[in-house]
PDB file of C-alpha atoms in Angstrom:
ATOM      1  CA  UNK A  66      12.690 139.492 179.398  1.00 60.00           C
ATOM      2  CA  UNK A  67      14.760 139.900 176.189  1.00 79.00           C
ATOM      3  CA  UNK A  68      18.644 139.011 177.524  1.00 91.00           C
ATOM      4  CA  UNK A  69      19.677 138.680 173.621  1.00 95.00           C
ATOM      5  CA  UNK A  70      18.763 140.683 169.788  1.00 97.00           C
ATOM      6  CA  UNK A  71      19.599 140.215 166.648  1.00 96.00           C
ATOM      7  CA  UNK A  72      21.214 142.521 163.602  1.00 96.00           C
ATOM      8  CA  UNK A  73      21.303 139.607 161.127  1.00 95.00           C
ATOM      9  CA  UNK A  74      20.558 142.422 157.547  1.00 96.00           C
ATOM     10  CA  UNK A  75      22.633 145.322 159.403  1.00 95.00           C
ATOM     11  CA  UNK A  76      22.256 147.803 156.622  1.00 96.00           C
ATOM     12  CA  UNK A  77      18.217 147.026 155.991  1.00 96.00           C
ATOM     13  CA  UNK A  78      18.030 147.701 160.008  1.00 97.00           C
ATOM     14  CA  UNK A  79      20.631 151.435 158.097  1.00 96.00           C
ATOM     15  CA  UNK A  80      18.156 152.061 156.059  1.00 96.00           C
ATOM     16  CA  UNK A  81      14.838 151.173 157.618  1.00 97.00           C
ATOM     17  CA  UNK A  82      15.787 153.552 161.136  1.00 97.00           C
ATOM     18  CA  UNK A  83      17.269 156.671 158.533  1.00 96.00           C
ATOM     19  CA  UNK A  84      14.491 156.053 156.391  1.00 96.00           C
ATOM     20  CA  UNK A  85      12.793 157.010 159.980  1.00 95.00           C
ATOM     21  CA  UNK A  86      14.758 160.415 159.716  1.00 94.00           C
ATOM     22  CA  UNK A  87      17.615 158.787 162.117  1.00 95.00           C
ATOM     23  CA  UNK A  88      20.712 160.378 161.629  1.00 92.00           C
ATOM     24  CA  UNK A  89      24.030 159.072 161.708  1.00 93.00           C
ATOM     25  CA  UNK A  90      22.494 155.684 162.611  1.00 95.00           C
ATOM     26  CA  UNK A  91      24.536 152.674 161.236  1.00 95.00           C
ATOM     27  CA  UNK A  92      24.518 148.325 162.916  1.00 96.00           C
ATOM     28  CA  UNK A  93      27.147 146.573 161.827  1.00 95.00           C
ATOM     29  CA  UNK A  94      26.144 142.558 161.558  1.00 96.00           C
ATOM     30  CA  UNK A  95      26.208 140.854 164.979  1.00 96.00           C
ATOM     31  CA  UNK A  96      23.799 138.325 164.692  1.00 95.00           C
ATOM     32  CA  UNK A  97      24.344 137.587 168.900  1.00 95.00           C
ATOM     33  CA  UNK A  98      23.834 141.004 170.863  1.00 97.00           C
ATOM     34  CA  UNK A  99      24.516 140.550 174.626  1.00 97.00           C
ATOM     35  CA  UNK A 100      24.025 142.895 177.652  1.00 97.00           C
ATOM     36  CA  UNK A 101      27.205 144.557 178.414  1.00 96.00           C
ATOM     37  CA  UNK A 102      27.540 145.215 174.054  1.00 97.00           C
ATOM     38  CA  UNK A 103      28.070 148.039 173.343  1.00 96.00           C
ATOM     39  CA  UNK A 104      25.087 149.234 171.041  1.00 97.00           C
ATOM     40  CA  UNK A 105      23.589 151.679 168.138  1.00 97.00           C
ATOM     41  CA  UNK A 106      20.373 152.917 169.615  1.00 97.00           C
ATOM     42  CA  UNK A 107      18.176 156.237 168.691  1.00 97.00           C
ATOM     43  CA  UNK A 108      17.288 159.250 171.077  1.00 95.00           C
ATOM     44  CA  UNK A 109      15.735 162.302 171.711  1.00 89.00           C
ATOM     45  CA  UNK A 110      15.838 163.950 168.468  1.00 90.00           C
ATOM     46  CA  UNK A 111      16.309 160.910 165.716  1.00 93.00           C
ATOM     47  CA  UNK A 112      19.325 161.674 166.480  1.00 93.00           C
ATOM     48  CA  UNK A 113      21.637 157.800 166.835  1.00 95.00           C
ATOM     49  CA  UNK A 114      23.899 157.379 169.591  1.00 95.00           C
ATOM     50  CA  UNK A 115      26.148 154.584 170.852  1.00 96.00           C
ATOM     51  CA  UNK A 116      25.650 152.897 174.486  1.00 97.00           C
ATOM     52  CA  UNK A 117      26.034 149.906 176.657  1.00 97.00           C
ATOM     53  CA  UNK A 118      23.271 147.521 177.183  1.00 98.00           C
ATOM     54  CA  UNK A 119      22.365 147.161 181.213  1.00 97.00           C
ATOM     55  CA  UNK A 120      22.919 149.551 183.647  1.00 96.00           C
ATOM     56  CA  UNK A 121      24.841 148.865 187.088  1.00 94.00           C
ATOM     57  CA  UNK A 122      23.153 150.321 190.156  1.00 92.00           C
ATOM     58  CA  UNK A 123      25.158 150.723 193.323  1.00 90.00           C
ATOM     59  CA  UNK A 124      22.826 148.271 195.192  1.00 91.00           C
ATOM     60  CA  UNK A 125      22.644 146.155 192.455  1.00 92.00           C
ATOM     61  CA  UNK A 126      24.485 142.775 191.935  1.00 93.00           C
ATOM     62  CA  UNK A 127      24.518 141.937 188.479  1.00 94.00           C
ATOM     63  CA  UNK A 128      23.154 144.957 185.874  1.00 96.00           C
ATOM     64  CA  UNK A 129      19.896 145.777 184.814  1.00 96.00           C
ATOM     65  CA  UNK A 130      19.347 145.037 181.239  1.00 97.00           C
ATOM     66  CA  UNK A 131      15.601 144.970 181.459  1.00 97.00           C
ATOM     67  CA  UNK A 132      12.756 147.630 182.998  1.00 97.00           C
ATOM     68  CA  UNK A 133       9.194 146.050 183.183  1.00 97.00           C
ATOM     69  CA  UNK A 134       7.152 148.482 180.977  1.00 97.00           C
ATOM     70  CA  UNK A 135       4.197 148.511 183.594  1.00 97.00           C
ATOM     71  CA  UNK A 136       5.750 150.127 186.479  1.00 97.00           C
ATOM     72  CA  UNK A 137       8.958 151.986 184.345  1.00 97.00           C
ATOM     73  CA  UNK A 138       7.392 155.288 184.946  1.00 97.00           C
ATOM     74  CA  UNK A 139       7.240 154.807 189.189  1.00 97.00           C
ATOM     75  CA  UNK A 140      10.148 152.512 190.001  1.00 96.00           C
ATOM     76  CA  UNK A 141      12.796 154.637 190.900  1.00 95.00           C
ATOM     77  CA  UNK A 142      15.599 153.299 188.932  1.00 95.00           C
ATOM     78  CA  UNK A 143      13.431 153.443 185.705  1.00 97.00           C
ATOM     79  CA  UNK A 144      11.449 156.639 186.223  1.00 97.00           C
ATOM     80  CA  UNK A 145      13.669 159.577 185.515  1.00 96.00           C
ATOM     81  CA  UNK A 146      14.887 157.741 181.781  1.00 97.00           C
ATOM     82  CA  UNK A 147      11.709 157.321 181.904  1.00 97.00           C
ATOM     83  CA  UNK A 148      10.629 160.609 181.406  1.00 96.00           C
ATOM     84  CA  UNK A 149      13.487 162.459 179.758  1.00 95.00           C
ATOM     85  CA  UNK A 150      15.094 159.762 177.739  1.00 97.00           C
ATOM     86  CA  UNK A 151      13.615 157.145 176.562  1.00 98.00           C
ATOM     87  CA  UNK A 152      15.306 155.807 173.089  1.00 98.00           C
ATOM     88  CA  UNK A 153      14.414 153.309 170.489  1.00 98.00           C
ATOM     89  CA  UNK A 154      16.550 149.931 169.548  1.00 98.00           C
ATOM     90  CA  UNK A 155      16.063 148.697 166.462  1.00 98.00           C
ATOM     91  CA  UNK A 156      16.449 145.267 165.444  1.00 97.00           C
ATOM     92  CA  UNK A 157      15.504 142.268 163.632  1.00 97.00           C
ATOM     93  CA  UNK A 158      14.828 139.897 166.071  1.00 97.00           C
ATOM     94  CA  UNK A 159      15.550 139.137 169.321  1.00 97.00           C
ATOM     95  CA  UNK A 160      16.046 135.251 171.038  1.00 96.00           C
ATOM     96  CA  UNK A 161      14.800 133.053 174.328  1.00 95.00           C
ATOM     97  CA  UNK A 162      15.276 129.528 175.994  1.00 93.00           C
ATOM     98  CA  UNK A 163      13.079 127.461 177.083  1.00 91.00           C
ATOM     99  CA  UNK A 164      13.704 124.415 179.286  1.00 86.00           C
ATOM    100  CA  UNK A 165      12.624 121.482 176.959  1.00 85.00           C
ATOM    101  CA  UNK A 166      13.650 118.556 178.990  1.00 82.00           C
ATOM    102  CA  UNK A 167      17.333 118.460 178.138  1.00 77.00           C
ATOM    103  CA  UNK A 168      20.346 118.927 178.692  1.00 82.00           C
ATOM    104  CA  UNK A 169      20.271 122.351 177.260  1.00 84.00           C
ATOM    105  CA  UNK A 170      17.559 125.080 177.040  1.00 89.00           C
ATOM    106  CA  UNK A 171      16.450 125.203 173.664  1.00 92.00           C
ATOM    107  CA  UNK A 172      17.066 129.179 171.955  1.00 94.00           C
ATOM    108  CA  UNK A 173      14.284 130.299 169.994  1.00 96.00           C
ATOM    109  CA  UNK A 174      14.094 133.190 167.246  1.00 97.00           C
ATOM    110  CA  UNK A 175      11.226 135.807 167.368  1.00 97.00           C
ATOM    111  CA  UNK A 176      11.259 137.847 164.458  1.00 97.00           C
ATOM    112  CA  UNK A 177       8.147 139.389 161.873  1.00 97.00           C
ATOM    113  CA  UNK A 178       7.378 137.007 159.199  1.00 95.00           C
ATOM    114  CA  UNK A 179       8.577 139.618 156.001  1.00 94.00           C
ATOM    115  CA  UNK A 180      12.118 139.802 158.173  1.00 92.00           C
ATOM    116  CA  UNK A 181      11.177 143.459 158.629  1.00 96.00           C
ATOM    117  CA  UNK A 182      12.980 145.912 161.603  1.00 98.00           C
ATOM    118  CA  UNK A 183      11.615 146.554 164.799  1.00 98.00           C
ATOM    119  CA  UNK A 184      12.098 148.660 166.644  1.00 98.00           C
ATOM    120  CA  UNK A 185      12.736 148.265 170.677  1.00 98.00           C
ATOM    121  CA  UNK A 186      11.582 150.646 173.481  1.00 98.00           C
ATOM    122  CA  UNK A 187      14.102 151.808 175.952  1.00 98.00           C
ATOM    123  CA  UNK A 188      15.709 154.733 178.747  1.00 98.00           C
ATOM    124  CA  UNK A 189      19.121 156.044 178.425  1.00 97.00           C
ATOM    125  CA  UNK A 190      21.479 156.816 181.546  1.00 95.00           C
ATOM    126  CA  UNK A 191      23.628 159.164 180.789  1.00 87.00           C
ATOM    127  CA  UNK A 192      27.344 159.316 182.713  1.00 78.00           C
ATOM    128  CA  UNK A 193      31.365 158.975 181.670  1.00 81.00           C
ATOM    129  CA  UNK A 194      29.884 155.316 179.962  1.00 88.00           C
ATOM    130  CA  UNK A 195      26.590 155.916 178.364  1.00 94.00           C
ATOM    131  CA  UNK A 196      23.952 152.957 179.038  1.00 97.00           C
ATOM    132  CA  UNK A 197      20.281 152.174 177.885  1.00 98.00           C
ATOM    133  CA  UNK A 198      17.964 149.227 179.358  1.00 98.00           C
ATOM    134  CA  UNK A 199      15.307 148.131 176.908  1.00 98.00           C
ATOM    135  CA  UNK A 200      12.064 147.634 178.551  1.00 98.00           C
ATOM    136  CA  UNK A 201       9.605 144.377 178.841  1.00 97.00           C
ATOM    137  CA  UNK A 202       5.763 143.776 178.567  1.00 97.00           C
ATOM    138  CA  UNK A 203       3.256 141.437 178.759  1.00 97.00           C
ATOM    139  CA  UNK A 204       3.770 138.560 176.046  1.00 96.00           C
ATOM    140  CA  UNK A 205       1.597 138.061 172.906  1.00 96.00           C
ATOM    141  CA  UNK A 206       0.142 134.833 172.120  1.00 96.00           C
ATOM    142  CA  UNK A 207       3.288 133.280 170.032  1.00 94.00           C
ATOM    143  CA  UNK A 208       5.831 134.965 172.815  1.00 94.00           C
ATOM    144  CA  UNK A 209       3.732 133.426 175.469  1.00 94.00           C
ATOM    145  CA  UNK A 210       4.402 129.737 174.376  1.00 93.00           C
ATOM    146  CA  UNK A 211       7.702 130.224 174.871  1.00 94.00           C
ATOM    147  CA  UNK A 212       8.587 132.771 178.114  1.00 94.00           C
ATOM    148  CA  UNK A 213       6.943 134.936 180.332  1.00 94.00           C
ATOM    149  CA  UNK A 214       7.999 138.847 179.380  1.00 96.00           C
ATOM    150  CA  UNK A 215       8.616 140.371 175.833  1.00 97.00           C
ATOM    151  CA  UNK A 216      10.478 143.325 174.262  1.00 97.00           C
ATOM    152  CA  UNK A 217       8.300 145.843 174.117  1.00 98.00           C
ATOM    153  CA  UNK A 218       8.514 146.651 170.171  1.00 98.00           C
ATOM    154  CA  UNK A 219       7.144 150.470 169.045  1.00 98.00           C
ATOM    155  CA  UNK A 220       5.343 150.352 165.953  1.00 97.00           C
ATOM    156  CA  UNK A 221       7.561 152.862 163.600  1.00 97.00           C
ATOM    157  CA  UNK A 222       4.848 154.887 162.775  1.00 97.00           C
ATOM    158  CA  UNK A 223       5.023 156.419 166.790  1.00 97.00           C
ATOM    159  CA  UNK A 224       9.040 156.297 167.058  1.00 97.00           C
ATOM    160  CA  UNK A 225       8.807 160.113 167.253  1.00 95.00           C
ATOM    161  CA  UNK A 226       6.195 159.345 170.229  1.00 96.00           C
ATOM    162  CA  UNK A 227       8.051 157.109 172.238  1.00 97.00           C
ATOM    163  CA  UNK A 228      11.272 159.771 171.757  1.00 96.00           C
ATOM    164  CA  UNK A 229       9.795 162.560 172.021  1.00 95.00           C
ATOM    165  CA  UNK A 230       5.921 162.763 173.979  1.00 95.00           C
ATOM    166  CA  UNK A 231       5.174 163.349 176.775  1.00 96.00           C
ATOM    167  CA  UNK A 232       5.939 160.118 179.439  1.00 97.00           C
ATOM    168  CA  UNK A 233       1.520 159.464 179.460  1.00 96.00           C
ATOM    169  CA  UNK A 234       2.149 159.244 175.533  1.00 97.00           C
ATOM    170  CA  UNK A 235       4.306 157.595 175.255  1.00 97.00           C
ATOM    171  CA  UNK A 236       3.393 155.136 177.972  1.00 97.00           C
ATOM    172  CA  UNK A 237       0.023 154.024 176.243  1.00 96.00           C
ATOM    173  CA  UNK A 238       2.706 152.809 173.330  1.00 97.00           C
ATOM    174  CA  UNK A 239       3.786 150.474 175.913  1.00 97.00           C
ATOM    175  CA  UNK A 240       2.551 146.925 175.261  1.00 95.00           C
ATOM    176  CA  UNK A 241       2.857 143.542 174.244  1.00 95.00           C
ATOM    177  CA  UNK A 242       2.461 143.558 169.888  1.00 96.00           C
ATOM    178  CA  UNK A 243      -1.065 142.054 168.346  1.00 96.00           C
ATOM    179  CA  UNK A 244      -1.524 137.957 168.596  1.00 96.00           C
ATOM    180  CA  UNK A 245      -0.047 136.706 164.879  1.00 95.00           C
ATOM    181  CA  UNK A 246       2.558 139.630 164.341  1.00 96.00           C
ATOM    182  CA  UNK A 247       5.763 137.283 164.889  1.00 97.00           C
ATOM    183  CA  UNK A 248       7.263 134.376 163.382  1.00 96.00           C
ATOM    184  CA  UNK A 249       9.611 131.734 166.024  1.00 96.00           C
ATOM    185  CA  UNK A 250      11.935 129.807 164.843  1.00 96.00           C
ATOM    186  CA  UNK A 251      13.598 126.872 167.060  1.00 95.00           C
ATOM    187  CA  UNK A 252      17.633 128.228 166.936  1.00 94.00           C
ATOM    188  CA  UNK A 253      19.515 124.978 165.954  1.00 90.00           C
ATOM    189  CA  UNK A 254      22.350 124.007 168.369  1.00 79.00           C
TER     190      UNK A 254
END
């Protein structure tokens, strides 16, 4: 589950999104992006928009920030948004915590070894307050040592496929990153 992510090198992420063809995209430096924060995403037509992270269905006690990639196309809460309103969330890291027996859980930062930006898969909800939910998937080897889920990361070559292709084609892109593709660092408290 991805409950926090970061935009550490905002200039690099902004340029990365623009190089993909995203219009109007700009992200501010924020090492700790949290649910309910307004965040820039890339939607259909590769256009940027700012949305809140998380939705509050009437039946839910808490906001929903993640959808499982394995069931996003069939769960009633997510299926319509997945079919029609997929988005990409540019970032350069995400965080997970692991209980290591101390008073506090240890925070870990996941990133590409070269610090390159990544694209997290998401789905959009319109309305008075536009919002997004990020997608998760089974973990790769590095992520699985810390947590039982990881964000669904879309390769930049497939950005337009994710945002605009038929749902079945987009669903083929959801899966763990290859083993060995991530660096994991403990974050000092």
